[in-house]
């Protein structure tokens, strides 16, 4: 099954971290990652209750960039979604139940990213996510407590079947995105469209869960296209002489 880690980005209140550890253990999850968290003390320990081991064994990271470097697949959660597909930062988005279906057959590491209690995840932290998840809530009071949101995701992801195939990791995917970005230069893609285009490409490719072979094939197609473009340019130039 996928190795799922719950990642809290700069949590503000130690009680929420403790409650998160508790609800994780309720549903069989033990991998907790804390990115630049608040100070944890007696309140976190008390709220964790019998999940003290999850709290004590939590990994510490300094930045969200470390999460993206390490995990094969990153799901970023957000309460605020884009209103149009023309604004791709928080679009398309999926419910927790849909996330389960998408990650179920991954044989690799999956991070579920939760933002700060007061303003969630910044656009820069969302930009590289493979998938955007939002929890459908009432318009009357849509804001969930951090640990409650974690509990909903853990409930949906509990008892996942064993993953069927390994996916391309962050090193392979970063190399592919860099190649695509360079390819956009070759075809004179407008600079003012570049950021949105790369976000859309990350969203599209990210949710396909490419294998290493598939990522390599895309590299090969672009290299072949670049070779054809280069040779045609040389032929055209010689013809003009």
Short mmCIF file of N, CA, C and O in Angstrom, two decimals, residues 3 10 29 49 62 70 75 104 107 111 128 159 162-163 176 181 184 191 196 203 208 210 217 220 238:
data_model
loop_
_atom_site.label_atom_id
_atom_site.label_comp_id
_atom_site.label_asym_id
_atom_site.label_seq_id
_atom_site.Cartn_x
_atom_site.Cartn_y
_atom_site.Cartn_z
N UNK A 3 2.76 4.48 1.20
CA UNK A 3 3.23 4.92 2.51
C UNK A 3 2.77 6.37 2.70
O UNK A 3 3.37 7.29 2.17
N UNK A 10 3.80 24.44 9.48
CA UNK A 10 3.83 25.53 10.46
C UNK A 10 2.56 25.59 11.32
O UNK A 10 1.89 26.64 11.39
N UNK A 29 -2.56 5.37 11.07
CA UNK A 29 -1.45 6.10 10.48
C UNK A 29 -0.46 6.53 11.56
O UNK A 29 -0.86 6.96 12.64
N UNK A 49 -2.87 11.93 23.84
CA UNK A 49 -3.36 10.80 24.63
C UNK A 49 -2.52 9.55 24.37
O UNK A 49 -1.30 9.57 24.54
N UNK A 62 12.24 21.82 7.77
CA UNK A 62 12.31 23.27 7.87
C UNK A 62 11.41 23.97 6.86
O UNK A 62 10.80 25.00 7.16
N UNK A 70 11.41 14.94 -1.19
CA UNK A 70 11.46 13.58 -0.65
C UNK A 70 10.32 12.67 -1.10
O UNK A 70 10.54 11.48 -1.36
N UNK A 75 -0.22 15.49 -2.07
CA UNK A 75 -1.59 15.99 -2.13
C UNK A 75 -1.67 17.21 -1.21
O UNK A 75 -1.39 17.11 -0.01
N UNK A 104 -4.64 4.98 -4.47
CA UNK A 104 -4.74 3.60 -3.97
C UNK A 104 -3.72 2.65 -4.59
O UNK A 104 -3.21 1.75 -3.91
N UNK A 107 2.62 2.49 -5.39
CA UNK A 107 3.60 1.82 -4.55
C UNK A 107 4.73 2.82 -4.35
O UNK A 107 5.72 2.85 -5.08
N UNK A 111 2.51 12.18 0.49
CA UNK A 111 2.39 13.18 1.55
C UNK A 111 1.06 13.90 1.41
O UNK A 111 0.70 14.34 0.32
N UNK A 128 3.67 23.07 -6.62
CA UNK A 128 4.28 21.82 -7.08
C UNK A 128 3.46 20.58 -6.74
O UNK A 128 3.87 19.46 -7.05
N UNK A 159 -6.89 1.74 5.48
CA UNK A 159 -6.98 0.40 4.91
C UNK A 159 -6.89 0.38 3.38
O UNK A 159 -7.65 -0.33 2.70
N UNK A 162 -2.75 -2.82 -1.16
CA UNK A 162 -1.33 -2.74 -1.50
C UNK A 162 -1.15 -2.10 -2.86
O UNK A 162 -1.85 -2.41 -3.81
N UNK A 163 -0.21 -1.17 -2.96
CA UNK A 163 0.07 -0.50 -4.22
C UNK A 163 0.54 -1.47 -5.29
O UNK A 163 1.22 -2.46 -4.99
N UNK A 176 11.89 16.03 -15.54
CA UNK A 176 10.91 16.10 -16.63
C UNK A 176 10.34 17.51 -16.74
O UNK A 176 10.23 18.07 -17.83
N UNK A 181 9.97 22.81 -19.37
CA UNK A 181 10.16 24.26 -19.29
C UNK A 181 11.15 24.73 -20.37
O UNK A 181 10.92 25.75 -21.03
N UNK A 184 9.52 24.69 -23.76
CA UNK A 184 8.68 25.87 -23.99
C UNK A 184 9.51 27.04 -24.52
O UNK A 184 9.03 27.84 -25.33
N UNK A 191 6.31 34.38 -22.38
CA UNK A 191 6.75 34.42 -20.98
C UNK A 191 5.59 34.69 -20.02
O UNK A 191 5.55 34.14 -18.92
N UNK A 196 1.45 29.91 -15.45
CA UNK A 196 0.18 29.17 -15.48
C UNK A 196 0.31 27.89 -16.29
O UNK A 196 -0.26 26.84 -15.94
N UNK A 203 -0.24 19.84 -12.79
CA UNK A 203 -1.51 19.26 -12.36
C UNK A 203 -1.88 18.07 -13.26
O UNK A 203 -2.28 17.01 -12.77
N UNK A 208 -1.51 11.80 -13.18
CA UNK A 208 -1.42 10.58 -13.98
C UNK A 208 -0.53 9.53 -13.33
O UNK A 208 -0.53 8.38 -13.74
N UNK A 210 2.90 8.99 -13.27
CA UNK A 210 3.80 8.40 -14.26
C UNK A 210 4.75 7.39 -13.63
O UNK A 210 5.25 7.61 -12.52
N UNK A 217 9.92 8.11 -21.52
CA UNK A 217 9.33 8.19 -22.87
C UNK A 217 9.00 9.63 -23.25
O UNK A 217 9.24 10.05 -24.39
N UNK A 220 12.07 11.31 -24.20
CA UNK A 220 12.48 10.88 -25.54
C UNK A 220 11.70 11.57 -26.64
O UNK A 220 12.26 11.97 -27.66
N UNK A 238 20.64 26.50 -44.76
CA UNK A 238 21.47 26.16 -45.91
C UNK A 238 20.75 26.48 -47.21
O UNK A 238 21.35 26.91 -48.21
#
